[in-house]
GROMACS .gro file of C-alpha atoms in nm:
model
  441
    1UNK     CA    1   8.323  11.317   2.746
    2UNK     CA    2   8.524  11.220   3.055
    3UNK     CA    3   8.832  11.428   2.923
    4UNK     CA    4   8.586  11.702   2.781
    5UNK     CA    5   8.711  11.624   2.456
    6UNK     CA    6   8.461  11.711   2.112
    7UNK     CA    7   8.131  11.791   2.345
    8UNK     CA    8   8.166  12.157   2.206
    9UNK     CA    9   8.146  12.002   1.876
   10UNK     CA   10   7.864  11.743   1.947
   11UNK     CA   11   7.667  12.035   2.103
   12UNK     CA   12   7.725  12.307   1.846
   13UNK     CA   13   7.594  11.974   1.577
   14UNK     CA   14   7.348  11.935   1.774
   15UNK     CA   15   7.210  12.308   1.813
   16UNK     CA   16   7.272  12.319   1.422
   17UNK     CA   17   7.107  11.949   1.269
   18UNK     CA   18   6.865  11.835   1.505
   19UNK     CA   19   6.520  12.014   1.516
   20UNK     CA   20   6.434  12.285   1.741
   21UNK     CA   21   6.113  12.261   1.963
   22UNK     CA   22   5.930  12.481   1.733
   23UNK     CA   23   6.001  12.275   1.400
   24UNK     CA   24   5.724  11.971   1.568
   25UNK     CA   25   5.392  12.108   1.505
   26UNK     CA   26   5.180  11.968   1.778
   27UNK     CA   27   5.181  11.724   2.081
   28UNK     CA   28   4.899  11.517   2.119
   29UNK     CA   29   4.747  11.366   2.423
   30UNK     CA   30   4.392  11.250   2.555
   31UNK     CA   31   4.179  11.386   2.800
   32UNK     CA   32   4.167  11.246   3.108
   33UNK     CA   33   3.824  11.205   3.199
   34UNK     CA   34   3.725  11.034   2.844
   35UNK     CA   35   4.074  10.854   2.671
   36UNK     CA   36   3.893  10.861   2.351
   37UNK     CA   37   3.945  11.235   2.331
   38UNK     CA   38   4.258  11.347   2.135
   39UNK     CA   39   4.415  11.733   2.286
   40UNK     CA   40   4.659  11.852   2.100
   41UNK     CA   41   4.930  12.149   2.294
   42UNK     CA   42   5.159  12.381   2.029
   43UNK     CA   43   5.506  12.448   2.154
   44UNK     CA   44   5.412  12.796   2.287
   45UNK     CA   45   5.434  12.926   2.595
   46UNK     CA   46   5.078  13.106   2.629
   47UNK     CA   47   4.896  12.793   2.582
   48UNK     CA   48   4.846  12.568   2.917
   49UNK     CA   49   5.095  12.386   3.058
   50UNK     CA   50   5.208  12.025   2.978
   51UNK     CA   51   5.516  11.848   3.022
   52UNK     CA   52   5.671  11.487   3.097
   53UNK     CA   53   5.852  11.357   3.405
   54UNK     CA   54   6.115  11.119   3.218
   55UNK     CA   55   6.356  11.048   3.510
   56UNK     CA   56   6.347  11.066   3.913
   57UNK     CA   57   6.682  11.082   4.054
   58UNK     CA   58   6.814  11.112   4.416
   59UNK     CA   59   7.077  11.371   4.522
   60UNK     CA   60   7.248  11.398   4.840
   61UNK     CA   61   7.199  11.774   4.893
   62UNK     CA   62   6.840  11.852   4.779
   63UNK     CA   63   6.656  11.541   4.812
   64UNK     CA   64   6.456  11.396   4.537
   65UNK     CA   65   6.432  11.537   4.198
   66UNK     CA   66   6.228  11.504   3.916
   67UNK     CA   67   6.334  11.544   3.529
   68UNK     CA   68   6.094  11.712   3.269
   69UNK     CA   69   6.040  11.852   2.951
   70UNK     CA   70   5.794  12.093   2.925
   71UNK     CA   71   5.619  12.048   2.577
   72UNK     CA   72   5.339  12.369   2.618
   73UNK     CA   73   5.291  12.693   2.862
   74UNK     CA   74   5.592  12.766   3.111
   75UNK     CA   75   5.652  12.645   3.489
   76UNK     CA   76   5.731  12.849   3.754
   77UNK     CA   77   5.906  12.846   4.057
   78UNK     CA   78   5.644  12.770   4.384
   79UNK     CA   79   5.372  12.692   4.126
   80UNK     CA   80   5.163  12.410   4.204
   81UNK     CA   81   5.125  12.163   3.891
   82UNK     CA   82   4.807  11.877   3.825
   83UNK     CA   83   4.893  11.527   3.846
   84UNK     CA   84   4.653  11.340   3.623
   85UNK     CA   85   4.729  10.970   3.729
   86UNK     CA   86   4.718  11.031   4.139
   87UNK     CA   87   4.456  11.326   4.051
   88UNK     CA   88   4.651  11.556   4.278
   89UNK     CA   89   4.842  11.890   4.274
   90UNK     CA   90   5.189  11.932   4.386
   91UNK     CA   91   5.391  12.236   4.464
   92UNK     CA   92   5.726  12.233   4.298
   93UNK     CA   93   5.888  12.452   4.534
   94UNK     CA   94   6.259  12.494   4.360
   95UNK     CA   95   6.345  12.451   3.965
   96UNK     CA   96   6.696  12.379   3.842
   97UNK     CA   97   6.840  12.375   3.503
   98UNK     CA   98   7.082  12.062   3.511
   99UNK     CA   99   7.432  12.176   3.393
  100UNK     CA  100   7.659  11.787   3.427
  101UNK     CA  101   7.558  11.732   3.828
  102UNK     CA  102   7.571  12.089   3.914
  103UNK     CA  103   7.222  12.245   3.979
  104UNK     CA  104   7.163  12.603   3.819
  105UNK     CA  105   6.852  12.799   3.995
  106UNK     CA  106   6.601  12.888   3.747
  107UNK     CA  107   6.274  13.113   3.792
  108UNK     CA  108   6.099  12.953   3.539
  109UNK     CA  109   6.105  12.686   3.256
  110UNK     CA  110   5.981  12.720   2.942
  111UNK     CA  111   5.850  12.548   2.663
  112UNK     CA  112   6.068  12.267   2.483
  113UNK     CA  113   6.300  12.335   2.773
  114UNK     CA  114   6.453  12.078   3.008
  115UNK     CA  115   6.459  12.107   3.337
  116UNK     CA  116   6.432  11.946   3.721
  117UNK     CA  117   6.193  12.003   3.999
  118UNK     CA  118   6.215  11.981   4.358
  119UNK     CA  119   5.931  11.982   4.685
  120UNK     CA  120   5.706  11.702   4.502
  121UNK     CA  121   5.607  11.413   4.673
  122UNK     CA  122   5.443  11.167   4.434
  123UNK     CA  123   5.542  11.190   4.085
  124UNK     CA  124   5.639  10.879   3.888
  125UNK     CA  125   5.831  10.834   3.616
  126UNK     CA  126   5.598  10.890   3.311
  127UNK     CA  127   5.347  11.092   3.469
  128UNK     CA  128   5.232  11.404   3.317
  129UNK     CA  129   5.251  11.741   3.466
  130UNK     CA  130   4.940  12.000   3.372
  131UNK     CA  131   4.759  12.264   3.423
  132UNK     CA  132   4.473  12.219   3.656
  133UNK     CA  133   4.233  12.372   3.470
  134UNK     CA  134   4.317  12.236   3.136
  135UNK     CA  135   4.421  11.850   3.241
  136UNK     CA  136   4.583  11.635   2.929
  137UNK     CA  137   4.779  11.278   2.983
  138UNK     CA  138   5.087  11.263   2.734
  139UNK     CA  139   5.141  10.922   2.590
  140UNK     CA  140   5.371  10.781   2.887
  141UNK     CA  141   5.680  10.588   2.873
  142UNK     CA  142   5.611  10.178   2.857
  143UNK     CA  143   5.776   9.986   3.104
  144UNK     CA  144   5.855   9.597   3.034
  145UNK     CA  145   5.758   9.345   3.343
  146UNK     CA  146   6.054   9.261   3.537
  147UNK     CA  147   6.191   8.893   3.416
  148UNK     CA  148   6.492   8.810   3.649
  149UNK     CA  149   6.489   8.821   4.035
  150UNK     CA  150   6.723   8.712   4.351
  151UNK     CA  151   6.716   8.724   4.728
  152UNK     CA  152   6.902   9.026   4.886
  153UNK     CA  153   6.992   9.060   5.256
  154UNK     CA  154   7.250   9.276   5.460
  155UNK     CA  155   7.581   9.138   5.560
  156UNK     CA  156   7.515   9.297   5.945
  157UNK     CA  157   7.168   9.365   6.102
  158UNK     CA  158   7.233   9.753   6.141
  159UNK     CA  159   7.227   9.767   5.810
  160UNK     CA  160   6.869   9.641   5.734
  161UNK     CA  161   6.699   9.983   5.757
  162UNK     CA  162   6.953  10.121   5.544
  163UNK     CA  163   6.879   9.884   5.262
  164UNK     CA  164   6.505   9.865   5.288
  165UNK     CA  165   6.549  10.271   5.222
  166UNK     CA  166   6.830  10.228   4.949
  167UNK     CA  167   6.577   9.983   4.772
  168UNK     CA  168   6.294  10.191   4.762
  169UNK     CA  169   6.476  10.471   4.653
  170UNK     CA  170   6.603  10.289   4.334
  171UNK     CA  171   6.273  10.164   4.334
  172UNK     CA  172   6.112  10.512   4.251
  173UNK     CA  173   6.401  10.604   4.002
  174UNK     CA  174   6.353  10.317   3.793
  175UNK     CA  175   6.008  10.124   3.725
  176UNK     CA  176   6.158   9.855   3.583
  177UNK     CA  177   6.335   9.770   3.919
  178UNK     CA  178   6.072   9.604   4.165
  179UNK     CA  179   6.120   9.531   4.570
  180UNK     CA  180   5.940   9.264   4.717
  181UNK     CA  181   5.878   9.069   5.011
  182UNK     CA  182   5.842   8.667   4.981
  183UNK     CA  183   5.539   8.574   5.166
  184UNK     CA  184   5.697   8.208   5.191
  185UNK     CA  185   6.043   8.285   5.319
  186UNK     CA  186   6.039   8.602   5.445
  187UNK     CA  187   6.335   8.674   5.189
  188UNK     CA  188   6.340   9.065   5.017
  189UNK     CA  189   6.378   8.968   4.638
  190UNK     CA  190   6.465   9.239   4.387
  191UNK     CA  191   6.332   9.168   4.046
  192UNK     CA  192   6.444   9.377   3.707
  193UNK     CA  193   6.545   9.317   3.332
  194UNK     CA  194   6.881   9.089   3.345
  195UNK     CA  195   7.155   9.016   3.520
  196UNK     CA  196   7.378   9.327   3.475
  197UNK     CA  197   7.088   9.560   3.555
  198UNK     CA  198   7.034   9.386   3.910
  199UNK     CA  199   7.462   9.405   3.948
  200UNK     CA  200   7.478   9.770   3.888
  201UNK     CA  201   7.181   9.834   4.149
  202UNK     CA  202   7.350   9.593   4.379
  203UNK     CA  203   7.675   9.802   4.299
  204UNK     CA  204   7.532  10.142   4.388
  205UNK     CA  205   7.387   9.996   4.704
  206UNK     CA  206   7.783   9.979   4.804
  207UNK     CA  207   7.870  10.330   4.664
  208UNK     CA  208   7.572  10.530   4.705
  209UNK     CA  209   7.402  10.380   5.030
  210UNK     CA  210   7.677  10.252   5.178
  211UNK     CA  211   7.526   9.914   5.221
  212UNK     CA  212   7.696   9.550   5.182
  213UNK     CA  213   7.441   9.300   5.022
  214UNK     CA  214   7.477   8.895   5.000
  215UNK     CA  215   7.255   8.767   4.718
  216UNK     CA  216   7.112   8.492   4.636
  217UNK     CA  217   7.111   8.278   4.281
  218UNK     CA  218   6.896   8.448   4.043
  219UNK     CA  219   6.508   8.303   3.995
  220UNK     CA  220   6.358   8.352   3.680
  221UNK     CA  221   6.050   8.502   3.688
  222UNK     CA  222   5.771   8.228   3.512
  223UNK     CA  223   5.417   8.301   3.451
  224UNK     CA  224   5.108   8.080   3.423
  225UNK     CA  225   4.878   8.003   3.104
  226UNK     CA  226   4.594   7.714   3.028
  227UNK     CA  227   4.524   7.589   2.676
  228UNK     CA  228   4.232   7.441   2.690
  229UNK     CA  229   3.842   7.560   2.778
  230UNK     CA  230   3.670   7.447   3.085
  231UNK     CA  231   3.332   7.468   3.232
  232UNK     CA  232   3.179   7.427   3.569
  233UNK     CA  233   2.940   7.546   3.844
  234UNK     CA  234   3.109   7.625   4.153
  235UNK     CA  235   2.916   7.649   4.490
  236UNK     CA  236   3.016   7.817   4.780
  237UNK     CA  237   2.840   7.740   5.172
  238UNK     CA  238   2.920   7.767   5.463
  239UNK     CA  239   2.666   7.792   5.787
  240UNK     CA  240   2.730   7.912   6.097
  241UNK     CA  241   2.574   7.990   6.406
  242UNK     CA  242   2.344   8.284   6.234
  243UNK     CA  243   2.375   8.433   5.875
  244UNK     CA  244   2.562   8.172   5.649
  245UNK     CA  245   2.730   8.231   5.296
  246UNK     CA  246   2.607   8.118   5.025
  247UNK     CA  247   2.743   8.184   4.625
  248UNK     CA  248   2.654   7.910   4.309
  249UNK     CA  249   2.764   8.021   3.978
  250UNK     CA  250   2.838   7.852   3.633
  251UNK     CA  251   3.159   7.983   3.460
  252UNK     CA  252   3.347   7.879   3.129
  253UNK     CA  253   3.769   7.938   3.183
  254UNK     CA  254   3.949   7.977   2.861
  255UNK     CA  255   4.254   8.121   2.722
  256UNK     CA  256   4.198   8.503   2.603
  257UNK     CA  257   4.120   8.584   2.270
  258UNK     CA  258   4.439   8.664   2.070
  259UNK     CA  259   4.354   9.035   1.996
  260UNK     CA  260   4.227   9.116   2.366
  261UNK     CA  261   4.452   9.334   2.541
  262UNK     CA  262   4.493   9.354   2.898
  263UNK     CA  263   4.469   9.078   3.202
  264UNK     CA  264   4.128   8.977   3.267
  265UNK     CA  265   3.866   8.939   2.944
  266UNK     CA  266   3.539   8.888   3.158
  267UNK     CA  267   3.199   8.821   3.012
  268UNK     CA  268   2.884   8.859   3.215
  269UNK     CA  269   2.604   8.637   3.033
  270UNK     CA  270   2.361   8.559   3.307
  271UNK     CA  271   2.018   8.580   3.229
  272UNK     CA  272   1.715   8.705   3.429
  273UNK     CA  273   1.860   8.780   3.766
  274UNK     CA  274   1.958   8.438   3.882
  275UNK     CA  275   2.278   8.655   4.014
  276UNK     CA  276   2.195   8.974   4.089
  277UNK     CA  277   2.383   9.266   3.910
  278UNK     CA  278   2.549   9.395   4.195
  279UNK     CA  279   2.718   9.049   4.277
  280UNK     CA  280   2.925   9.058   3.936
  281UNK     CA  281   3.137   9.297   4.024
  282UNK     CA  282   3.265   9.105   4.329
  283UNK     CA  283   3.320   8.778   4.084
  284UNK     CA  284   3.570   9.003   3.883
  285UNK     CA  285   3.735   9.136   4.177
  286UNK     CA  286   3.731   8.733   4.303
  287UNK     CA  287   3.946   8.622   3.964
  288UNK     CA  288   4.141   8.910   3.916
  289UNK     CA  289   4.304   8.826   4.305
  290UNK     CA  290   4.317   8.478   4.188
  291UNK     CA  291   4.525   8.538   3.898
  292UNK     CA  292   4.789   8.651   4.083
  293UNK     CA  293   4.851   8.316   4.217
  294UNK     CA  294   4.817   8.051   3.942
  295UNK     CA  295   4.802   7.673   4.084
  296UNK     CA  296   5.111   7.507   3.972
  297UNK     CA  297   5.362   7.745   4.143
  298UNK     CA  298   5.226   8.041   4.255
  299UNK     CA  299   5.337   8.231   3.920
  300UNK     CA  300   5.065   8.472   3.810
  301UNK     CA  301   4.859   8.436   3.488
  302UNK     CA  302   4.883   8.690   3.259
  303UNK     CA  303   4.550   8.638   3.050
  304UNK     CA  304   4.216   8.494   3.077
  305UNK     CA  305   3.868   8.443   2.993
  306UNK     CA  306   3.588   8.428   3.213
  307UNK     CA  307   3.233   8.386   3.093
  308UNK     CA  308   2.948   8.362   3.370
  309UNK     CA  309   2.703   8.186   3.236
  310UNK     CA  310   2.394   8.129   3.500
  311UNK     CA  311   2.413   8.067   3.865
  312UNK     CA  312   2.197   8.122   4.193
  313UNK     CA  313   2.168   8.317   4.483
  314UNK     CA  314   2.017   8.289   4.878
  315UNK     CA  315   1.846   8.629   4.956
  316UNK     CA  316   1.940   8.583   5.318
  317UNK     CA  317   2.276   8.432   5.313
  318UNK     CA  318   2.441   8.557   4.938
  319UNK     CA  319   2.679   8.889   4.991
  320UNK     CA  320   2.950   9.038   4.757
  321UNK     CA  321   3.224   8.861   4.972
  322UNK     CA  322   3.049   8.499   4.910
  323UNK     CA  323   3.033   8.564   4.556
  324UNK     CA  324   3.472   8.647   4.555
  325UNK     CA  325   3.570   8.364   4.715
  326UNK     CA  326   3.352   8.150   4.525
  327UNK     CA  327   3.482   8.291   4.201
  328UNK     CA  328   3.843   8.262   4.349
  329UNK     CA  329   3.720   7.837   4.399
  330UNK     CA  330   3.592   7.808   4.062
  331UNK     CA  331   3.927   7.986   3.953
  332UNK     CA  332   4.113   7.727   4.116
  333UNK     CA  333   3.906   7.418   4.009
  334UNK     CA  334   3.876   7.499   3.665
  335UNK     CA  335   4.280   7.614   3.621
  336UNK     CA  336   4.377   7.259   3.737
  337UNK     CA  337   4.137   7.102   3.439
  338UNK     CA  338   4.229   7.385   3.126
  339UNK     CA  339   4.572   7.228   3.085
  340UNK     CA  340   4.767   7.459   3.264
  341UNK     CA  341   5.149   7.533   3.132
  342UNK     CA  342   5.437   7.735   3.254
  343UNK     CA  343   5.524   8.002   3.033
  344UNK     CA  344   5.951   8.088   2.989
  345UNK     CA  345   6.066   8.468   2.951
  346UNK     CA  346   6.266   8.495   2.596
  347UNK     CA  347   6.529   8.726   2.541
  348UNK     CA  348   6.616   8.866   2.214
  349UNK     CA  349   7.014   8.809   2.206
  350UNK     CA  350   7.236   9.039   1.986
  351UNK     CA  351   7.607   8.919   1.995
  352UNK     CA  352   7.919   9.093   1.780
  353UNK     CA  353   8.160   8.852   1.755
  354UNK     CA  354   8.461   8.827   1.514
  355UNK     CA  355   8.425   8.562   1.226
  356UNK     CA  356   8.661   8.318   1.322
  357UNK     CA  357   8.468   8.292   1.675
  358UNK     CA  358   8.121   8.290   1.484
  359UNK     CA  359   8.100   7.864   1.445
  360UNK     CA  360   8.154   7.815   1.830
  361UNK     CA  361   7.897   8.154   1.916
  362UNK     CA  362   7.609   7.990   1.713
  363UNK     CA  363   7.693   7.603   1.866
  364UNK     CA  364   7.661   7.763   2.244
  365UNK     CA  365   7.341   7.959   2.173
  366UNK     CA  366   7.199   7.604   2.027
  367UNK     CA  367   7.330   7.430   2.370
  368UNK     CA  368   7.120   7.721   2.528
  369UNK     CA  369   6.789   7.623   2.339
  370UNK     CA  370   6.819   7.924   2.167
  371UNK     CA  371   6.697   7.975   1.818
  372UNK     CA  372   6.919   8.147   1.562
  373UNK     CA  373   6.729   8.441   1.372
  374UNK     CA  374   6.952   8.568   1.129
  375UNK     CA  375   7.332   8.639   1.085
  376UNK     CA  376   7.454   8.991   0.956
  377UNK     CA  377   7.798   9.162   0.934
  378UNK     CA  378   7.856   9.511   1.074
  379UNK     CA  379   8.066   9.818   0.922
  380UNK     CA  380   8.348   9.736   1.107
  381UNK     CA  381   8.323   9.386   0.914
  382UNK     CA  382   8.245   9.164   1.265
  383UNK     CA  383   7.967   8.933   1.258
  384UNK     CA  384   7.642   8.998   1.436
  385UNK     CA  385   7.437   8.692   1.546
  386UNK     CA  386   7.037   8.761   1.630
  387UNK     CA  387   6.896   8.508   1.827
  388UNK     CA  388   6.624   8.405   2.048
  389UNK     CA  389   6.715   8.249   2.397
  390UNK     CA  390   6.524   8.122   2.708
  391UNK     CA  391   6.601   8.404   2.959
  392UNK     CA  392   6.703   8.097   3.203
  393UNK     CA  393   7.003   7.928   3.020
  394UNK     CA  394   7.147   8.343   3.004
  395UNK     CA  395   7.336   8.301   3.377
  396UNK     CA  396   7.677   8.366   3.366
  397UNK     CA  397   7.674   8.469   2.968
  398UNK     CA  398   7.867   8.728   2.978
  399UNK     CA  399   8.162   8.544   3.086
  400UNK     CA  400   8.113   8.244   2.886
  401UNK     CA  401   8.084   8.446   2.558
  402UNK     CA  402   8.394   8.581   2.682
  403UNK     CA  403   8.593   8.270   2.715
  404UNK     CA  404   8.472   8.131   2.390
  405UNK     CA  405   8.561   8.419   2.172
  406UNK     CA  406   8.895   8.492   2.386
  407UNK     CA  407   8.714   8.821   2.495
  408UNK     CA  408   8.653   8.956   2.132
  409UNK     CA  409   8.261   8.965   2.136
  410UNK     CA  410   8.018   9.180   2.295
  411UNK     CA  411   7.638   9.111   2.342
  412UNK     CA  412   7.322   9.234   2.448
  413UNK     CA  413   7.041   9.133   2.600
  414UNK     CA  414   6.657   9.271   2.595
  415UNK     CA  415   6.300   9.102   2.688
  416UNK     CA  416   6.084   8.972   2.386
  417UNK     CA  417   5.799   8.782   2.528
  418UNK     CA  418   5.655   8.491   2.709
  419UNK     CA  419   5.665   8.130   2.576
  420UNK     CA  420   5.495   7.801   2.707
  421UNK     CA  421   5.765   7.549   2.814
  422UNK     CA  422   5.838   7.130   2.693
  423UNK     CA  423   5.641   6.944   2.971
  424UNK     CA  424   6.009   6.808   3.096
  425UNK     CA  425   6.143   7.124   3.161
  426UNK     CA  426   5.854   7.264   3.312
  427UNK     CA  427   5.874   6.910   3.547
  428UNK     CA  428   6.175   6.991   3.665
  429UNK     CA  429   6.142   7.353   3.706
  430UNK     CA  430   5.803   7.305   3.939
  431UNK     CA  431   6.035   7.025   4.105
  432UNK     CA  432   6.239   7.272   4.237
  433UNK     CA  433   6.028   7.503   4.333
  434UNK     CA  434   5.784   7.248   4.526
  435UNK     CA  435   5.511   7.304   4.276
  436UNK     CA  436   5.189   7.114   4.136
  437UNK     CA  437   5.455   6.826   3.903
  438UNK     CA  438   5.135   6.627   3.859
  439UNK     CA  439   4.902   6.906   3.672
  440UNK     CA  440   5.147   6.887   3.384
  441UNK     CA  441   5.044   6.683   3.146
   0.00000   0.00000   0.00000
């Protein structure tokens, strides 16, 4: 495509083999108000409007624009459009038909159409675009947890407002790129999905921003588990000249069930009052803050169970906040008891290499802790290893792959899931870091 040559071709294929908007019968979505309700929207533009925000992009000339495809109804220029996650409406004051980076005006988009917006100001990536009067949430785009992250600062002072702005903006194009602020040592740390995708947004810092960056060694990012049930009463007092606090509750801590999805699997099971209703709430709210800081490191937990299983309460001195920080206590106590363990990122590893190089490819990955999954050869008759690797021993791949094979093989890298970690490793990580070494048994 960079010397325009075949694109005719691909797009006259494409026009002639791939479907047209009207050969899918249906989209479906759910209602917004009640998820359990299916909607379904024909590709036809006198039925309500729906479409998908897919991409957010920054230009230099008209500001921030947003990507869609419009899957039902038509949008117009200076129309206002619902927002079902922020439960807003926006004005999209300008549309543009994207044509390579040149912007073509366009009255209106319609359906199975592509097309950009301009004048919003809080869309996301994934959110759907509706009709106000006919709401509907498409299914929206899932984005993996960031897994890698380093320290980022800029080479002169001026230049500090400059990147704070450059970082937010990538921020909002891509929500698998995350800023944040290190409570500890003040330090900005970017976090995203491997090595090369945290290069090329430290690379269009320099072009697009204009901003020089020094970074810091990459930090994997680890998270926090337990393995074993654990159950205690917490109490919570504290007097002071007037009203005290007071909170007493008995909780079990245990790992999640296996087919439970989301963070926090909380069970209320006290009986007869002995904590008021209104007071459970706040004990959710008290773990779910918790888990964001587990106790070896400071890595957040990504599942648990809490059962409440009897407690008591002062009428004077008992409030909602009493009943959060002793939940966050008990959180603490019983975490440090449940065998906690520091769970590893895993990438899944795809590497082409020729055959001769495929002995030395397999021996590295091994050095690596990696596990070898299965070996495969392409069309081009080059080898293609599958394995699974500790995101961790992955620094400086690229170039080591490179060596090895003499610059033959290729590979590629992608997040597969969370794994607990051998007791020494996990010693020497929380070493480093100034963690909890003595919790790990």
């Amino acid at each position: 495509s960079f010397k325009n040559k075949g694109v005719q071709t691909l797009l006259d294929a494409v026009c002639a083999y791939l479907p047209s908007p009207l050969d899918t019968e249906s989209i479906t979505g759910t209602d917004p108000s009640d998820s359990s309700v299916e909607l379904v929207r024909h590709a036809d533009p006198n039925e309500p409007l729906s479409a998908l925000a897919f991409k957010i992009a920054t230009d230099p000339y008209v500001g921030r624009l947003c990507f869609f495809r419009v899957y039902s109804g038509e949008l117009e220029a200076g129309s206002y459009v619902y927002n079902p996650r922020s439960g807003k409406k926006e004005r999209i004051s300008r549309l543009f038909q994207m044509h390579s980076s040149k912007q073509n005006p366009r009255e209106f988009i319609g359906t199975g159409d592509i097309g950009a917006g301009v004048g919003f100001k809080d869309i996301r990536t994934g959110d759907t675009l509706c009709d106000e009067k006919n709401p509907i949430i498409l299914e929206a785009i899932d984005f993996p947890d960031p897994v890698i992250g380093i320290a980022v600062e800029p080479k002169t002072q001026k230049d500090l407002d400059k990147l704070s702005n450059g970082l937010a903006k990538l921020s909002e194009e891509d929500p698998t790129f995350t800023v944040k602020t290190d409570e500890d040592t003040g330090q900005t740390v970017i976090s995203g999905m491997g090595e090369l995708h945290l290069e090329i947004i430290i690379d269009r810092l320099k072009r697009e921003f204009k901003v020089e960056a020094n970074q810091g060694r990459p930090q994997v990012t680890y998270k926090e588990a337990i393995t074993k049930p654990v159950e205690l009463r917490e109490t919570y007092k504290k007097q002071s000249g007037g009203r005290g606090k007071f909170a007493d509750m008995i909780v079990r801590v245990e790992p999640a069930d296996v087919d439970f999805e989301g963070t926090l699997q909380f069970v209320d099971q006290v009986k007869g009052g002995n904590i008021p209703k209104e007071y459970i709430p706040s004990i959710q709210k008290g773990f779910e803050r918790a888990m964001k800081n587990g106790v070896l490191a400071g890595y957040s937990m990504d599942k648990l169970k809490v059962t409440v299983i009897d407690g008591s309460y002062h009428a004077v001195d008992s409030d909602q906040l009493s009943f959060e920080i002793c939940a966050m206590q008990a959180y603490k106590s019983a975490v440090e008891k449940a065998g906690p363990v520091l769970l590893e990122p895993i990438m899944k590893v795809e590497v082409v290499t020729p055959e001769e190089s495929m002995g030395d490819v397999i021996s590295d990955l091994n050095k690596r802790r990696g596990q070898v999954e299965g070996m495969e050869s392409n069309r081009s008759g080059a080898r293609v290893v599958k394995a699974k690797t500790p995101l961790a021993e992955m620094f400086g791949y690229v170039t080591a792959l490179r060596t090895i094979t003499s610059g033959r093989a290729t590979s590629t890298m992608s997040f597969s899931h969370f794994e607990p970690v051998s007791a020494s490793i996990a010693k020497e990580v929380l070493t480093e870091v100034g963690g909890r070494v003595d919790l790990i048994k």
